[in-house]
Short mmCIF file of C-alpha atoms in Angstrom, two decimals:
data_model
loop_
_atom_site.label_atom_id
_atom_site.label_comp_id
_atom_site.label_asym_id
_atom_site.label_seq_id
_atom_site.Cartn_x
_atom_site.Cartn_y
_atom_site.Cartn_z
CA GLY A 1 -17.27 -17.33 53.60
CA ALA A 2 -17.08 -13.90 52.04
CA VAL A 3 -19.42 -11.30 53.59
CA VAL A 4 -21.02 -8.40 51.90
CA SER A 5 -23.08 -5.89 53.78
CA GLN A 6 -25.46 -3.09 52.80
CA HIS A 7 -26.61 0.00 54.59
CA PRO A 8 -29.28 1.00 55.16
CA SER A 9 -31.46 -2.13 55.00
CA ARG A 10 -34.58 -0.02 54.46
CA VAL A 11 -35.02 3.71 53.55
CA ILE A 12 -38.00 5.87 52.82
CA CYS A 13 -37.45 9.23 51.05
CA LYS A 14 -39.65 11.90 49.56
CA SER A 15 -40.00 12.32 45.85
CA GLY A 16 -37.30 14.58 44.46
CA THR A 17 -34.73 13.89 47.13
CA SER A 18 -31.57 11.78 46.73
CA VAL A 19 -30.62 8.72 48.72
CA LYS A 20 -27.35 6.89 49.14
CA ILE A 21 -26.93 3.22 49.58
CA GLU A 22 -23.61 1.66 50.71
CA CYS A 23 -22.18 -1.76 49.84
CA ARG A 24 -19.18 -3.05 51.74
CA SER A 25 -17.14 -6.21 51.46
CA LEU A 26 -16.32 -7.02 55.01
CA ASP A 27 -13.49 -9.60 54.86
CA PHE A 28 -11.96 -9.10 51.40
CA GLN A 29 -11.04 -6.44 49.02
CA ALA A 30 -13.07 -5.98 45.79
CA THR A 31 -11.92 -4.09 42.77
CA THR A 32 -15.31 -4.69 41.20
CA MET A 33 -18.73 -4.71 42.64
CA PHE A 34 -22.07 -5.00 40.97
CA TRP A 35 -25.38 -3.35 41.58
CA TYR A 36 -28.79 -4.90 40.94
CA ARG A 37 -32.39 -3.80 41.16
CA GLN A 38 -35.31 -6.11 41.84
CA PHE A 39 -38.98 -5.25 41.63
CA PRO A 40 -41.55 -7.29 43.55
CA LYS A 41 -41.95 -10.88 42.17
CA GLN A 42 -39.39 -10.20 39.51
CA SER A 43 -35.83 -11.18 38.84
CA LEU A 44 -32.65 -9.34 39.60
CA MET A 45 -31.65 -6.84 36.90
CA LEU A 46 -28.00 -5.80 36.62
CA MET A 47 -27.70 -2.13 36.66
CA ALA A 48 -24.01 -1.45 36.65
CA THR A 49 -20.54 -2.58 37.40
CA SER A 50 -18.65 -0.53 39.93
CA ASN A 51 -14.98 -0.24 39.39
CA GLU A 52 -12.57 0.90 42.06
CA GLY A 53 -10.66 3.99 40.85
CA SER A 54 -12.50 4.38 37.61
CA LYS A 55 -16.02 5.11 36.22
CA ALA A 56 -18.74 2.68 36.62
CA THR A 57 -20.02 0.73 33.55
CA TYR A 58 -23.79 0.87 33.18
CA GLU A 59 -26.11 -1.59 31.56
CA GLN A 60 -28.05 -0.53 28.55
CA GLY A 61 -31.16 1.51 29.57
CA VAL A 62 -29.75 2.56 33.00
CA GLU A 63 -29.33 6.24 33.40
CA LYS A 64 -25.96 6.98 34.75
CA ASP A 65 -26.83 10.53 35.86
CA LYS A 66 -29.70 9.22 37.90
CA PHE A 67 -27.86 6.29 39.47
CA LEU A 68 -24.54 7.53 40.56
CA ILE A 69 -21.94 5.05 41.57
CA ASN A 70 -18.75 5.76 43.47
CA HIS A 71 -16.25 3.01 44.32
CA ALA A 72 -14.27 5.00 46.85
CA SER A 73 -12.12 2.16 48.30
CA LEU A 74 -11.45 -1.47 47.86
CA THR A 75 -14.17 -2.33 50.29
CA LEU A 76 -16.96 0.23 49.62
CA SER A 77 -19.14 1.12 46.68
CA THR A 78 -22.04 3.59 46.93
CA LEU A 79 -25.15 3.94 44.79
CA THR A 80 -26.89 7.25 44.89
CA VAL A 81 -30.38 7.49 43.46
CA THR A 82 -30.73 11.11 42.53
CA SER A 83 -34.09 13.01 42.35
CA ALA A 84 -35.90 9.90 43.31
CA HIS A 85 -39.47 9.16 42.09
CA PRO A 86 -41.96 6.50 43.23
CA GLU A 87 -41.06 4.35 40.25
CA ASP A 88 -37.54 4.06 41.68
CA SER A 89 -38.93 2.25 44.67
CA SER A 90 -37.34 -1.17 44.59
CA PHE A 91 -35.04 -3.61 46.22
CA TYR A 92 -31.35 -2.73 45.50
CA ILE A 93 -28.79 -5.43 45.88
CA CYS A 94 -24.98 -5.39 45.45
CA SER A 95 -22.56 -8.22 44.93
CA ALA A 96 -18.82 -8.78 45.08
CA GLY A 97 -16.33 -11.55 44.80
CA PRO A 98 -13.08 -12.30 46.61
CA PRO A 99 -10.14 -12.03 44.17
CA GLY A 100 -8.52 -15.22 43.37
CA GLN A 101 -11.59 -17.34 44.14
CA GLY A 102 -13.11 -17.63 40.75
CA ARG A 103 -16.14 -15.88 39.51
CA GLU A 104 -18.51 -16.54 42.35
CA GLN A 105 -20.31 -13.56 43.62
CA TYR A 106 -21.54 -12.97 47.16
CA PHE A 107 -24.60 -10.83 47.61
CA GLY A 108 -25.52 -8.23 50.16
CA PRO A 109 -28.70 -8.50 52.09
CA GLY A 110 -30.35 -5.75 49.88
CA THR A 111 -31.81 -2.37 50.58
CA ARG A 112 -35.48 -1.66 50.29
CA LEU A 113 -36.07 1.84 48.90
CA THR A 114 -39.60 3.35 49.10
CA VAL A 115 -40.07 6.73 47.52
CA THR A 116 -43.19 8.59 48.68
CA GLY B 1 -29.43 -6.68 30.05
CA GLU B 2 -30.17 -10.31 29.42
CA SER B 3 -32.81 -11.17 31.97
CA VAL B 4 -36.44 -10.28 31.52
CA GLY B 5 -38.56 -8.81 34.18
CA LEU B 6 -41.42 -11.41 34.04
CA HIS B 7 -43.61 -12.38 36.96
CA LEU B 8 -42.28 -15.45 38.75
CA PRO B 9 -43.64 -18.94 37.86
CA THR B 10 -44.50 -21.04 40.85
CA LEU B 11 -43.99 -24.67 41.85
CA SER B 12 -45.60 -26.38 44.75
CA VAL B 13 -44.33 -29.78 46.02
CA GLN B 14 -45.13 -32.03 49.01
CA GLU B 15 -42.59 -32.29 51.74
CA GLY B 16 -40.31 -35.26 51.02
CA ASP B 17 -40.81 -35.18 47.32
CA ASN B 18 -38.15 -34.19 44.81
CA SER B 19 -38.32 -30.83 43.11
CA ILE B 20 -37.05 -29.86 39.68
CA ILE B 21 -36.66 -26.22 38.80
CA ASN B 22 -35.86 -25.28 35.19
CA CYS B 23 -34.08 -22.34 33.77
CA ALA B 24 -33.36 -21.20 30.12
CA TYR B 25 -30.41 -18.93 29.56
CA SER B 26 -29.81 -16.66 26.76
CA ASN B 27 -26.14 -16.19 26.01
CA SER B 28 -24.45 -19.00 24.15
CA ALA B 29 -21.10 -17.46 25.35
CA SER B 30 -21.95 -18.06 28.97
CA ASP B 31 -19.74 -20.68 30.47
CA TYR B 32 -20.42 -20.49 34.22
CA PHE B 33 -23.67 -20.80 35.95
CA ILE B 34 -24.88 -20.52 39.56
CA TRP B 35 -28.18 -21.40 41.14
CA TYR B 36 -29.19 -19.01 43.90
CA LYS B 37 -31.90 -19.21 46.63
CA GLN B 38 -33.58 -16.04 47.68
CA GLU B 39 -35.78 -15.86 50.72
CA SER B 40 -38.20 -12.99 51.15
CA GLY B 41 -36.58 -9.67 51.76
CA LYS B 42 -33.07 -11.08 51.63
CA GLY B 43 -30.20 -11.15 49.09
CA PRO B 44 -29.56 -14.27 46.87
CA GLN B 45 -27.66 -17.18 48.53
CA PHE B 46 -25.33 -19.47 46.62
CA ILE B 47 -26.55 -23.02 46.25
CA ILE B 48 -24.43 -24.72 43.59
CA ASP B 49 -22.46 -23.82 40.48
CA ILE B 50 -21.47 -25.57 37.28
CA ARG B 51 -19.06 -24.78 34.43
CA SER B 52 -19.83 -25.32 30.85
CA ASN B 53 -17.34 -28.18 30.55
CA MET B 54 -19.63 -30.26 32.79
CA ASP B 55 -23.11 -31.66 32.29
CA LYS B 56 -23.91 -32.45 35.74
CA ARG B 57 -22.80 -31.55 39.37
CA GLN B 58 -24.02 -32.75 42.63
CA GLY B 59 -24.04 -31.14 46.01
CA GLN B 60 -25.84 -31.96 49.27
CA ARG B 61 -29.44 -32.80 48.30
CA VAL B 62 -29.04 -30.74 45.11
CA THR B 63 -27.98 -31.58 41.54
CA VAL B 64 -27.53 -29.17 38.65
CA LEU B 65 -27.85 -30.34 35.07
CA LEU B 66 -26.66 -28.29 32.17
CA ASN B 67 -27.66 -28.81 28.54
CA LYS B 68 -25.67 -26.46 26.34
CA THR B 69 -27.32 -27.56 23.19
CA VAL B 70 -30.65 -26.01 24.15
CA LYS B 71 -29.25 -23.55 26.72
CA HIS B 72 -31.07 -25.14 29.57
CA LEU B 73 -30.25 -25.61 33.22
CA SER B 74 -32.21 -27.47 35.91
CA LEU B 75 -31.86 -27.66 39.67
CA GLN B 76 -33.02 -30.88 41.42
CA ILE B 77 -33.64 -30.77 45.11
CA ALA B 78 -33.99 -34.17 46.81
CA ALA B 79 -36.46 -34.79 49.71
CA THR B 80 -37.67 -31.20 49.70
CA GLN B 81 -38.07 -29.69 53.02
CA PRO B 82 -40.18 -26.71 54.29
CA GLY B 83 -36.99 -24.70 54.68
CA ASP B 84 -36.48 -25.02 50.93
CA SER B 85 -39.41 -22.74 50.22
CA ALA B 86 -37.93 -19.67 48.49
CA VAL B 87 -37.40 -18.23 45.06
CA TYR B 88 -34.69 -19.90 42.96
CA PHE B 89 -32.75 -18.16 40.22
CA CYS B 90 -30.19 -19.37 37.77
CA ALA B 91 -27.57 -16.89 36.82
CA GLU B 92 -25.17 -16.95 33.87
CA ASN B 93 -21.78 -15.54 33.45
CA SER B 94 -19.29 -15.46 30.53
CA ASN B 95 -15.56 -15.06 31.01
CA THR B 96 -15.63 -11.42 29.83
CA GLY B 97 -16.27 -10.29 33.47
CA ASN B 98 -17.72 -11.22 36.73
CA GLN B 99 -21.21 -9.77 36.14
CA PHE B 100 -24.13 -12.26 36.31
CA TYR B 101 -27.35 -12.11 34.48
CA PHE B 102 -30.34 -13.63 36.18
CA GLY B 103 -33.06 -15.78 34.85
CA THR B 104 -36.73 -15.27 35.52
CA GLY B 105 -36.77 -17.30 38.76
CA THR B 106 -39.14 -19.82 40.17
CA SER B 107 -41.04 -19.58 43.47
CA LEU B 108 -40.94 -22.93 45.31
CA THR B 109 -43.55 -23.66 47.94
CA VAL B 110 -43.16 -26.86 50.05
CA ILE B 111 -46.40 -28.20 51.52
CA PRO B 112 -45.90 -29.88 54.88
#
Protein backbone atom coordinates (compact mmCIF):
# COMPACT_ATOMS: atom_id res chain seq x y z
CA GLY A 1 0.00 0.00 0.00
CA ALA A 2 0.91 3.65 -0.28
CA VAL A 3 3.17 5.01 2.45
CA VAL A 4 3.24 8.51 3.84
CA SER A 5 5.94 9.55 6.29
CA GLN A 6 6.36 12.57 8.54
CA HIS A 7 9.40 14.12 10.16
CA PRO A 8 9.99 14.73 12.95
CA SER A 9 7.73 12.45 14.95
CA ARG A 10 8.08 14.68 18.00
CA VAL A 11 9.38 18.20 18.44
CA ILE A 12 9.62 20.57 21.36
CA CYS A 13 10.20 24.23 20.70
CA LYS A 14 10.23 27.43 22.70
CA SER A 15 7.43 29.95 22.45
CA GLY A 16 8.08 32.47 19.68
CA THR A 17 10.18 30.19 17.52
CA SER A 18 9.18 28.50 14.27
CA VAL A 19 9.13 24.80 13.55
CA LYS A 20 8.93 22.93 10.25
CA ILE A 21 7.18 19.59 9.77
CA GLU A 22 7.73 17.48 6.66
CA CYS A 23 5.28 15.16 4.94
CA ARG A 24 6.55 12.77 2.27
CA SER A 25 4.86 10.30 -0.02
CA LEU A 26 7.38 7.49 -0.22
CA ASP A 27 6.19 5.37 -3.13
CA PHE A 28 3.96 7.64 -5.15
CA GLN A 29 3.72 11.20 -6.35
CA ALA A 30 1.09 13.48 -4.86
CA THR A 31 0.03 16.74 -6.42
CA THR A 32 -2.19 17.32 -3.41
CA MET A 33 -1.57 16.68 0.27
CA PHE A 34 -3.65 17.59 3.28
CA TRP A 35 -2.71 18.85 6.73
CA TYR A 36 -4.75 18.13 9.83
CA ARG A 37 -4.45 19.10 13.48
CA GLN A 38 -5.68 16.98 16.36
CA PHE A 39 -5.96 18.07 19.98
CA PRO A 40 -6.03 15.42 22.73
CA LYS A 41 -9.20 13.33 22.77
CA GLN A 42 -10.61 15.26 19.82
CA SER A 43 -11.15 14.66 16.16
CA LEU A 44 -8.92 15.55 13.24
CA MET A 45 -9.51 19.07 11.95
CA LEU A 46 -8.58 19.79 8.35
CA MET A 47 -6.29 22.81 8.23
CA ALA A 48 -5.34 23.17 4.60
CA THR A 49 -4.86 21.60 1.21
CA SER A 50 -1.29 21.65 -0.04
CA ASN A 51 -1.02 22.01 -3.82
CA GLU A 52 2.18 21.25 -5.70
CA GLY A 53 3.31 24.28 -7.63
CA SER A 54 0.66 26.64 -6.31
CA LYS A 55 -0.61 28.20 -3.12
CA ALA A 56 -2.17 26.18 -0.39
CA THR A 57 -5.89 26.40 0.28
CA TYR A 58 -6.72 27.04 3.91
CA GLU A 59 -9.86 26.08 5.78
CA GLN A 60 -11.92 28.81 7.33
CA GLY A 61 -10.39 30.06 10.56
CA VAL A 62 -6.88 28.81 9.86
CA GLU A 63 -4.30 31.60 9.70
CA LYS A 64 -2.27 31.20 6.54
CA ASP A 65 0.49 33.50 7.77
CA LYS A 66 0.92 31.41 10.88
CA PHE A 67 0.81 28.00 9.23
CA LEU A 68 2.99 28.25 6.13
CA ILE A 69 2.66 25.43 3.66
CA ASN A 70 5.09 24.72 0.87
CA HIS A 71 4.59 21.87 -1.59
CA ALA A 72 8.07 21.92 -3.06
CA SER A 73 7.92 18.70 -5.04
CA LEU A 74 5.55 15.90 -5.93
CA THR A 75 6.65 13.93 -2.88
CA LEU A 76 7.16 16.60 -0.23
CA SER A 77 4.95 19.11 1.57
CA THR A 78 6.10 21.13 4.56
CA LEU A 79 4.10 22.85 7.27
CA THR A 80 5.87 25.61 9.19
CA VAL A 81 4.31 26.81 12.40
CA THR A 82 5.59 30.35 12.78
CA SER A 83 5.96 32.18 16.10
CA ALA A 84 4.65 29.16 17.91
CA HIS A 85 2.73 29.51 21.16
CA PRO A 86 1.69 26.91 23.73
CA GLU A 87 -1.81 26.78 22.26
CA ASP A 88 -0.26 25.51 19.01
CA SER A 89 0.82 22.37 20.82
CA SER A 90 -0.99 19.58 19.03
CA PHE A 91 -0.69 16.46 16.90
CA TYR A 92 -0.20 17.41 13.25
CA ILE A 93 -1.03 14.79 10.63
CA CYS A 94 -0.75 14.86 6.85
CA SER A 95 -2.40 12.72 4.21
CA ALA A 96 -1.98 12.01 0.53
CA GLY A 97 -3.47 9.67 -2.04
CA PRO A 98 -1.90 7.94 -5.04
CA PRO A 99 -3.23 9.36 -8.30
CA GLY A 100 -5.55 7.12 -10.22
CA GLN A 101 -6.58 5.14 -7.16
CA GLY A 102 -9.73 6.95 -6.24
CA ARG A 103 -10.16 9.33 -3.36
CA GLU A 104 -8.73 7.19 -0.59
CA GLN A 105 -6.21 9.03 1.56
CA TYR A 106 -3.23 7.53 3.34
CA PHE A 107 -2.16 9.19 6.55
CA GLY A 108 1.26 9.87 7.95
CA PRO A 109 2.16 8.79 11.49
CA GLY A 110 1.76 12.32 12.81
CA THR A 111 4.03 14.86 14.50
CA ARG A 112 3.61 15.75 18.15
CA LEU A 113 4.43 19.43 18.64
CA THR A 114 4.95 20.78 22.14
CA VAL A 115 5.54 24.50 22.57
CA THR A 116 7.01 25.49 25.94
CA GLY B 1 -14.52 22.97 8.60
CA GLU B 2 -17.29 20.49 9.05
CA SER B 3 -16.06 18.49 12.04
CA VAL B 4 -16.55 19.67 15.56
CA GLY B 5 -13.90 19.42 18.25
CA LEU B 6 -15.95 17.61 20.89
CA HIS B 7 -14.55 15.19 23.43
CA LEU B 8 -14.71 11.59 22.34
CA PRO B 9 -17.64 9.37 23.33
CA THR B 10 -16.62 5.97 24.62
CA LEU B 11 -17.82 2.41 24.07
CA SER B 12 -16.79 -0.61 26.12
CA VAL B 13 -17.48 -4.15 24.94
CA GLN B 14 -16.58 -7.63 26.08
CA GLU B 15 -14.13 -9.56 23.98
CA GLY B 16 -16.01 -11.70 21.49
CA ASP B 17 -19.09 -9.48 21.40
CA ASN B 18 -20.06 -7.41 18.39
CA SER B 19 -19.45 -3.65 18.42
CA ILE B 20 -21.49 -0.98 16.72
CA ILE B 21 -20.03 2.49 16.31
CA ASN B 22 -22.19 5.28 14.96
CA CYS B 23 -21.42 8.48 13.12
CA ALA B 24 -23.50 11.38 11.88
CA TYR B 25 -22.15 13.32 8.93
CA SER B 26 -23.03 16.85 8.05
CA ASN B 27 -22.73 17.46 4.31
CA SER B 28 -25.56 16.16 2.17
CA ALA B 29 -23.23 16.48 -0.85
CA SER B 30 -20.78 13.94 0.58
CA ASP B 31 -20.72 10.82 -1.55
CA TYR B 32 -17.77 8.86 -0.26
CA PHE B 33 -17.07 7.77 3.30
CA ILE B 34 -14.22 6.03 5.06
CA TRP B 35 -13.95 4.54 8.52
CA TYR B 36 -10.54 4.98 10.11
CA LYS B 37 -8.98 3.40 13.17
CA GLN B 38 -6.51 5.44 15.19
CA GLU B 39 -4.32 3.99 17.88
CA SER B 40 -2.76 6.23 20.48
CA GLY B 41 -0.01 8.45 19.08
CA LYS B 42 -0.42 7.20 15.51
CA GLY B 43 -2.04 8.36 12.31
CA PRO B 44 -5.45 7.08 11.15
CA GLN B 45 -5.53 3.67 9.48
CA PHE B 46 -8.03 2.79 6.73
CA ILE B 47 -10.63 0.19 7.69
CA ILE B 48 -13.37 0.25 5.09
CA ASP B 49 -15.01 2.65 2.69
CA ILE B 50 -18.41 3.04 1.10
CA ARG B 51 -19.83 5.12 -1.71
CA SER B 52 -23.19 6.82 -1.56
CA ASN B 53 -24.68 4.49 -4.18
CA MET B 54 -24.44 1.68 -1.65
CA ASP B 55 -26.22 1.05 1.66
CA LYS B 56 -23.95 -1.64 3.00
CA ARG B 57 -20.44 -2.93 2.49
CA GLN B 58 -18.72 -5.80 4.19
CA GLY B 59 -15.08 -6.45 4.87
CA GLN B 60 -13.25 -8.87 7.06
CA ARG B 61 -15.10 -8.76 10.42
CA VAL B 62 -16.36 -5.27 9.62
CA THR B 63 -19.52 -3.96 8.01
CA VAL B 64 -20.38 -0.38 7.19
CA LEU B 65 -23.98 0.76 6.84
CA LEU B 66 -24.96 4.04 5.22
CA ASN B 67 -28.29 5.79 5.66
CA LYS B 68 -28.29 8.83 3.42
CA THR B 69 -31.77 9.89 4.46
CA VAL B 70 -30.64 10.73 7.98
CA LYS B 71 -26.95 11.20 7.12
CA HIS B 72 -25.82 8.38 9.35
CA LEU B 73 -23.06 5.79 9.15
CA SER B 74 -22.35 2.84 11.35
CA LEU B 75 -19.42 0.48 11.68
CA GLN B 76 -20.06 -3.00 12.94
CA ILE B 77 -17.15 -5.07 14.20
CA ALA B 78 -17.84 -8.76 14.65
CA ALA B 79 -16.25 -10.78 17.43
CA THR B 80 -14.40 -7.80 18.83
CA GLN B 81 -10.84 -8.47 19.92
CA PRO B 82 -8.50 -6.62 22.31
CA GLY B 83 -6.53 -5.41 19.30
CA ASP B 84 -9.61 -3.55 18.14
CA SER B 85 -9.29 -1.13 21.06
CA ALA B 86 -8.69 2.28 19.48
CA VAL B 87 -10.48 5.44 18.43
CA TYR B 88 -12.69 5.10 15.35
CA PHE B 89 -13.55 7.99 13.05
CA CYS B 90 -15.82 8.28 10.10
CA ALA B 91 -14.67 10.70 7.42
CA GLU B 92 -16.72 12.20 4.62
CA ASN B 93 -15.73 13.42 1.18
CA SER B 94 -17.55 15.03 -1.70
CA ASN B 95 -16.40 14.85 -5.29
CA THR B 96 -15.19 18.47 -5.26
CA GLY B 97 -11.78 17.34 -4.00
CA ASN B 98 -9.89 14.75 -1.99
CA GLN B 99 -10.15 16.47 1.38
CA PHE B 100 -11.90 14.56 4.13
CA TYR B 101 -13.81 15.92 7.07
CA PHE B 102 -13.80 13.82 10.18
CA GLY B 103 -16.59 13.03 12.60
CA THR B 104 -16.27 13.27 16.36
CA GLY B 105 -14.90 9.77 16.81
CA THR B 106 -15.59 7.00 19.31
CA SER B 107 -13.11 5.44 21.71
CA LEU B 108 -13.60 1.66 21.77
CA THR B 109 -12.30 -0.36 24.70
CA VAL B 110 -12.42 -4.14 24.54
CA ILE B 111 -12.57 -5.87 27.89
CA PRO B 112 -10.77 -9.24 27.89
